[in-house]
PDB file of C-alpha atoms in Angstrom:
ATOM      1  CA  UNK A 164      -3.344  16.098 -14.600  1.00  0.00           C
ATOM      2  CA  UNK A 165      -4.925  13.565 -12.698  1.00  0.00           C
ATOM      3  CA  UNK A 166      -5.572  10.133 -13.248  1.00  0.00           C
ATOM      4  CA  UNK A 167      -9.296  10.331 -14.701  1.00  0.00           C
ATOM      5  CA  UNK A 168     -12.335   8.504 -13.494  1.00  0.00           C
ATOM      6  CA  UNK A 169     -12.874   5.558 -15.663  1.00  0.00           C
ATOM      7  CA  UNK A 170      -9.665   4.608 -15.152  1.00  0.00           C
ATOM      8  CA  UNK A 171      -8.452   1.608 -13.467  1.00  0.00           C
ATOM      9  CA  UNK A 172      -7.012   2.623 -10.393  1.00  0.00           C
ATOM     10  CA  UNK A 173      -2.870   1.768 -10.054  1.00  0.00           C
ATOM     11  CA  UNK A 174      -2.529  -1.033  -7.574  1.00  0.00           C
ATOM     12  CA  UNK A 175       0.346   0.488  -4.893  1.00  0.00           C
ATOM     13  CA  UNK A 176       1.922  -1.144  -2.049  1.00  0.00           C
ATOM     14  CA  UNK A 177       3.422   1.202   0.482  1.00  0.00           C
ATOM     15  CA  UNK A 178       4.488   1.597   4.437  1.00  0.00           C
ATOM     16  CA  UNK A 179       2.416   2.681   7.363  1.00  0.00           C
ATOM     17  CA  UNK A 180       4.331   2.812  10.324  1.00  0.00           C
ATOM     18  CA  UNK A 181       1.915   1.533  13.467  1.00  0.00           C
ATOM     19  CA  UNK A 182       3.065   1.244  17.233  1.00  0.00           C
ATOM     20  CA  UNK A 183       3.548  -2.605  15.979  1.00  0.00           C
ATOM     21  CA  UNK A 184       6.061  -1.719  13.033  1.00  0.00           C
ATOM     22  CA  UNK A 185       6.025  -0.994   9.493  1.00  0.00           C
ATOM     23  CA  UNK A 186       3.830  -3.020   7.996  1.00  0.00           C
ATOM     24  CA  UNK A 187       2.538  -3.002   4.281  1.00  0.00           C
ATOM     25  CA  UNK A 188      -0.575  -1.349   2.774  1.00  0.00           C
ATOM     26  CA  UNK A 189      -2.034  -2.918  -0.383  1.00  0.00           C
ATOM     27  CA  UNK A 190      -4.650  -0.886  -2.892  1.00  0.00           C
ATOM     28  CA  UNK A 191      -5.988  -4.432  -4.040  1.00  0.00           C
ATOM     29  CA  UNK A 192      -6.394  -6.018  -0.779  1.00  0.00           C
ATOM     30  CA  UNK A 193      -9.894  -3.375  -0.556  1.00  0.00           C
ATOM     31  CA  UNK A 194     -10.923  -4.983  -4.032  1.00  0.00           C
ATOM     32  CA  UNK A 195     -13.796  -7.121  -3.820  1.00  0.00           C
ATOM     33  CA  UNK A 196     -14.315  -5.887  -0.324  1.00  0.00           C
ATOM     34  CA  UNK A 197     -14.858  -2.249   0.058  1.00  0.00           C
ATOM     35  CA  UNK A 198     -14.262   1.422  -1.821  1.00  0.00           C
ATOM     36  CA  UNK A 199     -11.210   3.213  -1.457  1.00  0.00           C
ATOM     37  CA  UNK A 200     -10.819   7.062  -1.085  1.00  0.00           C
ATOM     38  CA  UNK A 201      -7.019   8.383  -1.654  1.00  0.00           C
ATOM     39  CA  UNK A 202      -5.832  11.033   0.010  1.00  0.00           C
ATOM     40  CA  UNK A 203      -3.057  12.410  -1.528  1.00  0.00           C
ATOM     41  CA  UNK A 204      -1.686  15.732   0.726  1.00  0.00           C
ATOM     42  CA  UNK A 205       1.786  17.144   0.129  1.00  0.00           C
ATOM     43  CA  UNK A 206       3.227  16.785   3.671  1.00  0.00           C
ATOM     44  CA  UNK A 207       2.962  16.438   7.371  1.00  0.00           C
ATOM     45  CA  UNK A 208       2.973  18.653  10.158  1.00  0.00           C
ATOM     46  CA  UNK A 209       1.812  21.667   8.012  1.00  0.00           C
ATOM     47  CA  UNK A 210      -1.612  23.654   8.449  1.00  0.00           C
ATOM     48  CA  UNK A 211      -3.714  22.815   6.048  1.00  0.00           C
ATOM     49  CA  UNK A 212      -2.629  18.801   5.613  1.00  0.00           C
ATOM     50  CA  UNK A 213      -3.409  18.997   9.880  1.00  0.00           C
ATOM     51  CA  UNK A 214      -7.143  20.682   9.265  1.00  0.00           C
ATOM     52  CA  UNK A 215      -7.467  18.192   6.650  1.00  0.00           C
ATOM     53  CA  UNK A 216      -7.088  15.282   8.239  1.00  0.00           C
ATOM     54  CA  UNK A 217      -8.156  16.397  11.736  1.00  0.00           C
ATOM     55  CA  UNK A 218     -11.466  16.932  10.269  1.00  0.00           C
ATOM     56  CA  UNK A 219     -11.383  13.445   7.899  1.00  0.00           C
ATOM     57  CA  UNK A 220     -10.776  12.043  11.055  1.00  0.00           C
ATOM     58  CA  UNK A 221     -13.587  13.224  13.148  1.00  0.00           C
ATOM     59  CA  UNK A 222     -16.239  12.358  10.177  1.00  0.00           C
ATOM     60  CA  UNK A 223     -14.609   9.277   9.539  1.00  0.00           C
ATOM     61  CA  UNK A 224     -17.763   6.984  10.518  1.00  0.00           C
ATOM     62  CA  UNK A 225     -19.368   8.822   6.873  1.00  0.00           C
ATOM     63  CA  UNK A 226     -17.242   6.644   5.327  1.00  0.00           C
ATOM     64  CA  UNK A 227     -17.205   3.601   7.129  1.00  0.00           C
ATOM     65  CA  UNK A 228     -20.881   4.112   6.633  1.00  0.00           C
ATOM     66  CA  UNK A 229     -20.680   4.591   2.817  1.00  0.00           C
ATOM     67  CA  UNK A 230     -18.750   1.275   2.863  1.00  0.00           C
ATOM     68  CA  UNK A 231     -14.829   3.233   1.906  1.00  0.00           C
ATOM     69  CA  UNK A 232     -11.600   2.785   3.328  1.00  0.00           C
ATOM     70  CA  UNK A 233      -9.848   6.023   3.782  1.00  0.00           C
ATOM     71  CA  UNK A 234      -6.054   6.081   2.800  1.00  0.00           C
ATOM     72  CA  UNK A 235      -3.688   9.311   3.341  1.00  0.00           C
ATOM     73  CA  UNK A 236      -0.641   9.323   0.772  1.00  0.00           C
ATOM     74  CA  UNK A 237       2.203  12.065   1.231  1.00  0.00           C
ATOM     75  CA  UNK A 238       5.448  11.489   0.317  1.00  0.00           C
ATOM     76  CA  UNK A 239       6.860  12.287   3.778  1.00  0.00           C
ATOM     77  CA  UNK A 240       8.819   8.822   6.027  1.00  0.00           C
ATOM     78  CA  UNK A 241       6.393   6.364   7.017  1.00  0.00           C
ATOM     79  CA  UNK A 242       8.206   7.318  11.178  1.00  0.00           C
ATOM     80  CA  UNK A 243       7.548  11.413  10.573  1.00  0.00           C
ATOM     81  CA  UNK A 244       3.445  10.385   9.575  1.00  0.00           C
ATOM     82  CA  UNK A 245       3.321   7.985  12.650  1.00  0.00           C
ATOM     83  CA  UNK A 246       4.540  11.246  14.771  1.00  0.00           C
ATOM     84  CA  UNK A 247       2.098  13.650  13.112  1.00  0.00           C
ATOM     85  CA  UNK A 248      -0.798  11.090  13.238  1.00  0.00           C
ATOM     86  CA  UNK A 249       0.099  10.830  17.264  1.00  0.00           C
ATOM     87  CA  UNK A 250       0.319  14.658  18.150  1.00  0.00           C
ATOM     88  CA  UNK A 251      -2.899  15.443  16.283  1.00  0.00           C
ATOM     89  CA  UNK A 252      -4.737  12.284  16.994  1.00  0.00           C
ATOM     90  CA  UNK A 253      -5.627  10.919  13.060  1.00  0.00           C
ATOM     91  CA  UNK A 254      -6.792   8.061  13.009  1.00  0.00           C
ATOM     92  CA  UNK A 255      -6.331   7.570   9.129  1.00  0.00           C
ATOM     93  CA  UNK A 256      -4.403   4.964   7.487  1.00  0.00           C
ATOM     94  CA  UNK A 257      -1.379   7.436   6.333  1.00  0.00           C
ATOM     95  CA  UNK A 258       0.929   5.322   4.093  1.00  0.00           C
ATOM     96  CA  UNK A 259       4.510   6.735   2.745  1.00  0.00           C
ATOM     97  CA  UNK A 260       5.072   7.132  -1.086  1.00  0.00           C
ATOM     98  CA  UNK A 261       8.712   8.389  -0.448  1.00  0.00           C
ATOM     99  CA  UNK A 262       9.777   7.178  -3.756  1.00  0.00           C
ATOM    100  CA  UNK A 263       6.715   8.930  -5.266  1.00  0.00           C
ATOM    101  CA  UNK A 264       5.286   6.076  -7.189  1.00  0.00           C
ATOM    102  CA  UNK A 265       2.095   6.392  -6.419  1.00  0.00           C
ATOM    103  CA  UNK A 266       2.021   9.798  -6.777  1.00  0.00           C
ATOM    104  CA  UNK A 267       3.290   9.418 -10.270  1.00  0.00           C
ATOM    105  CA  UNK A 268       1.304   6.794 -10.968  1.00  0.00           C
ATOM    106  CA  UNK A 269      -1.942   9.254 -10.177  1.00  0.00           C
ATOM    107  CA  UNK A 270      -0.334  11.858 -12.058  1.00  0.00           C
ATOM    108  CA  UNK A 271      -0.324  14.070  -9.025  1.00  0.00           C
ATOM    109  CA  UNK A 272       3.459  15.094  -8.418  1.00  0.00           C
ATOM    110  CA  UNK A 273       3.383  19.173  -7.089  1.00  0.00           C
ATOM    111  CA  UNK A 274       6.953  20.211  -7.998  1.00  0.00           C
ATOM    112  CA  UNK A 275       8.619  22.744  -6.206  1.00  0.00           C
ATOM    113  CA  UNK A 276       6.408  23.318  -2.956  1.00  0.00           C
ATOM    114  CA  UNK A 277       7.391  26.085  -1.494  1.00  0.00           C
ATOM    115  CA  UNK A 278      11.050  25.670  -3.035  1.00  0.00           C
ATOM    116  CA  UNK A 279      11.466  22.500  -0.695  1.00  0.00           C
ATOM    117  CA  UNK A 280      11.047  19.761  -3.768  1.00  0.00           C
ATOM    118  CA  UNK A 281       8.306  17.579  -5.232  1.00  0.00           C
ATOM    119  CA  UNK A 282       5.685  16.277  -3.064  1.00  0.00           C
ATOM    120  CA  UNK A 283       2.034  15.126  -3.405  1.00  0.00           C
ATOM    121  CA  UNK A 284      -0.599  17.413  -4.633  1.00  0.00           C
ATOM    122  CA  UNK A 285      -3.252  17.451  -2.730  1.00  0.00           C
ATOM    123  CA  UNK A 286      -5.695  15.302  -4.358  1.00  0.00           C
ATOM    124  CA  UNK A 287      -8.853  12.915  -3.932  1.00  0.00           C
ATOM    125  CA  UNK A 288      -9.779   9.676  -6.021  1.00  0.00           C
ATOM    126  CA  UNK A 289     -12.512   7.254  -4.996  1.00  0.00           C
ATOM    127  CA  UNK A 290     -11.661   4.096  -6.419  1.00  0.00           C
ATOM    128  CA  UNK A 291     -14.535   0.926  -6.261  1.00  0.00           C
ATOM    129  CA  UNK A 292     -14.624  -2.446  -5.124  1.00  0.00           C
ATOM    130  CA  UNK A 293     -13.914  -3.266  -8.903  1.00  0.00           C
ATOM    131  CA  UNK A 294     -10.768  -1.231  -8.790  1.00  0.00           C
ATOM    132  CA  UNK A 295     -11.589   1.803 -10.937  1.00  0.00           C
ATOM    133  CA  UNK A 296     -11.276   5.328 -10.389  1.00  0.00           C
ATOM    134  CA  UNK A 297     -15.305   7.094 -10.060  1.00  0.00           C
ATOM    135  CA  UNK A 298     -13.826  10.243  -8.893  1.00  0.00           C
ATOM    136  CA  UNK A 299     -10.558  12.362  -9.445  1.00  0.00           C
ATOM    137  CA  UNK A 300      -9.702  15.613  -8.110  1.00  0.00           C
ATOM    138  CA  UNK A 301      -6.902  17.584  -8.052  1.00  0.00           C
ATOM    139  CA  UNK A 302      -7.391  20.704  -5.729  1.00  0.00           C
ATOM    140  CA  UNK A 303      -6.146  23.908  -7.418  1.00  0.00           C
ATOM    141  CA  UNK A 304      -3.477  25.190  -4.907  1.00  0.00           C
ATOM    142  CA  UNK A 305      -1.732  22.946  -2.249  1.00  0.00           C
ATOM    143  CA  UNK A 306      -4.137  24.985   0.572  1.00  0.00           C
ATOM    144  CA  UNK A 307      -7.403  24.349  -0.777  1.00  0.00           C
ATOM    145  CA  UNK A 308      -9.219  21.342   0.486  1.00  0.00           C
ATOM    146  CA  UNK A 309     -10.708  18.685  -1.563  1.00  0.00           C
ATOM    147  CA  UNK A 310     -14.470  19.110  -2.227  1.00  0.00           C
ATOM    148  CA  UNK A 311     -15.677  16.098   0.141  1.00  0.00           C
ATOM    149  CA  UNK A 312     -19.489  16.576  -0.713  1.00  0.00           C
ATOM    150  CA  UNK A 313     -18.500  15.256  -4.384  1.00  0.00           C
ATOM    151  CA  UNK A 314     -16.589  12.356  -2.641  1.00  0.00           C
ATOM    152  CA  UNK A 315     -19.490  11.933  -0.246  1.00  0.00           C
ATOM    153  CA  UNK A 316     -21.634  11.958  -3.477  1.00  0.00           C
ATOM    154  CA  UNK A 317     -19.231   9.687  -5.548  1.00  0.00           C
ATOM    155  CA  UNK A 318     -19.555   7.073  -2.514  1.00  0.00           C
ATOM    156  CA  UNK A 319     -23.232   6.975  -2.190  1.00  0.00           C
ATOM    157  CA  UNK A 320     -23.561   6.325  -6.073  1.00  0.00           C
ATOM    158  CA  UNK A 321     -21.497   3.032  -5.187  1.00  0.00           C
ATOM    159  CA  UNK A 322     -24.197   2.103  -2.604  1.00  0.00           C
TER     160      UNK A 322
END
């Protein structure tokens, strides 16, 4: 199950890997500031995470609009996102939960995919400037998509 909205969003810190380095990604640093949307997907270079974020990609000035940072969370290497991210031109913060705390933490482990092992589910939280969840979904299969009308809604109620 996922975490619930209402809840107070687990603070995280986890990798990005940028044509700078690896550098550190902070939950909290967007309190105060701006909303966060999650993206959890279960992993890279696979059809449906590639539509997914192809498409989050090419609306992505909805969100700046709506005042939300957009975060991607699989539990793939922070250097295998930065390659996927590259050949399929996202330009989404993708950040590595390798260790699967975060995914844990938003009660979103999918075990077994595909007989490969645990990754993400694919999942969607909108988390305000204050820090708490207003919107939790976890999508019933790893191939359907979040439904981003109720995270478009879930923004605009933050407005």
């Amino acid at each position: 199950m996922p975490l619930p909205a209402g809840s107070k969003a687990p603070d995280f810190t986890l990798k990005t890997k940028t044509a700078e380095g690896l550098r550190d990604v902070r939950l909290s640093d967007n309190f105060g500031k701006q909303n966060t949307v999650l993206l959890f997907f279960p992993a890279a270079f696979t059809g449906v995470c590639t539509q997914e974020f192809c498409d989050m990609t090419a609306g992505l000035g909805q969100y700046s609009a709506l005042n939300a940072d957009v975060i991607g969370i699989s539990v793939d290497n922070a250097f295998s996102q930065e390659a996927w991210a590259k050949q399929n031109k996202i330009g989404i913060t993708l950040v590595s939960d390798l260790n699967k705390t975060a995914t844990d933490a938003y009660g979103v482990r999918f075990q077994g995919l595909a007989g490969i092992g645990d990754t993400a589910a694919r999942a969607a939280f909108v988390i305000d400037k204050a820090g708490i969840v207003r919107y939790a979904e976890q999508t019933p299969t790893p191939k359907d998509l979040p439904n981003f009308s109720a995270v478009k809604a879930a923004l605009e109620r933050l407005k």
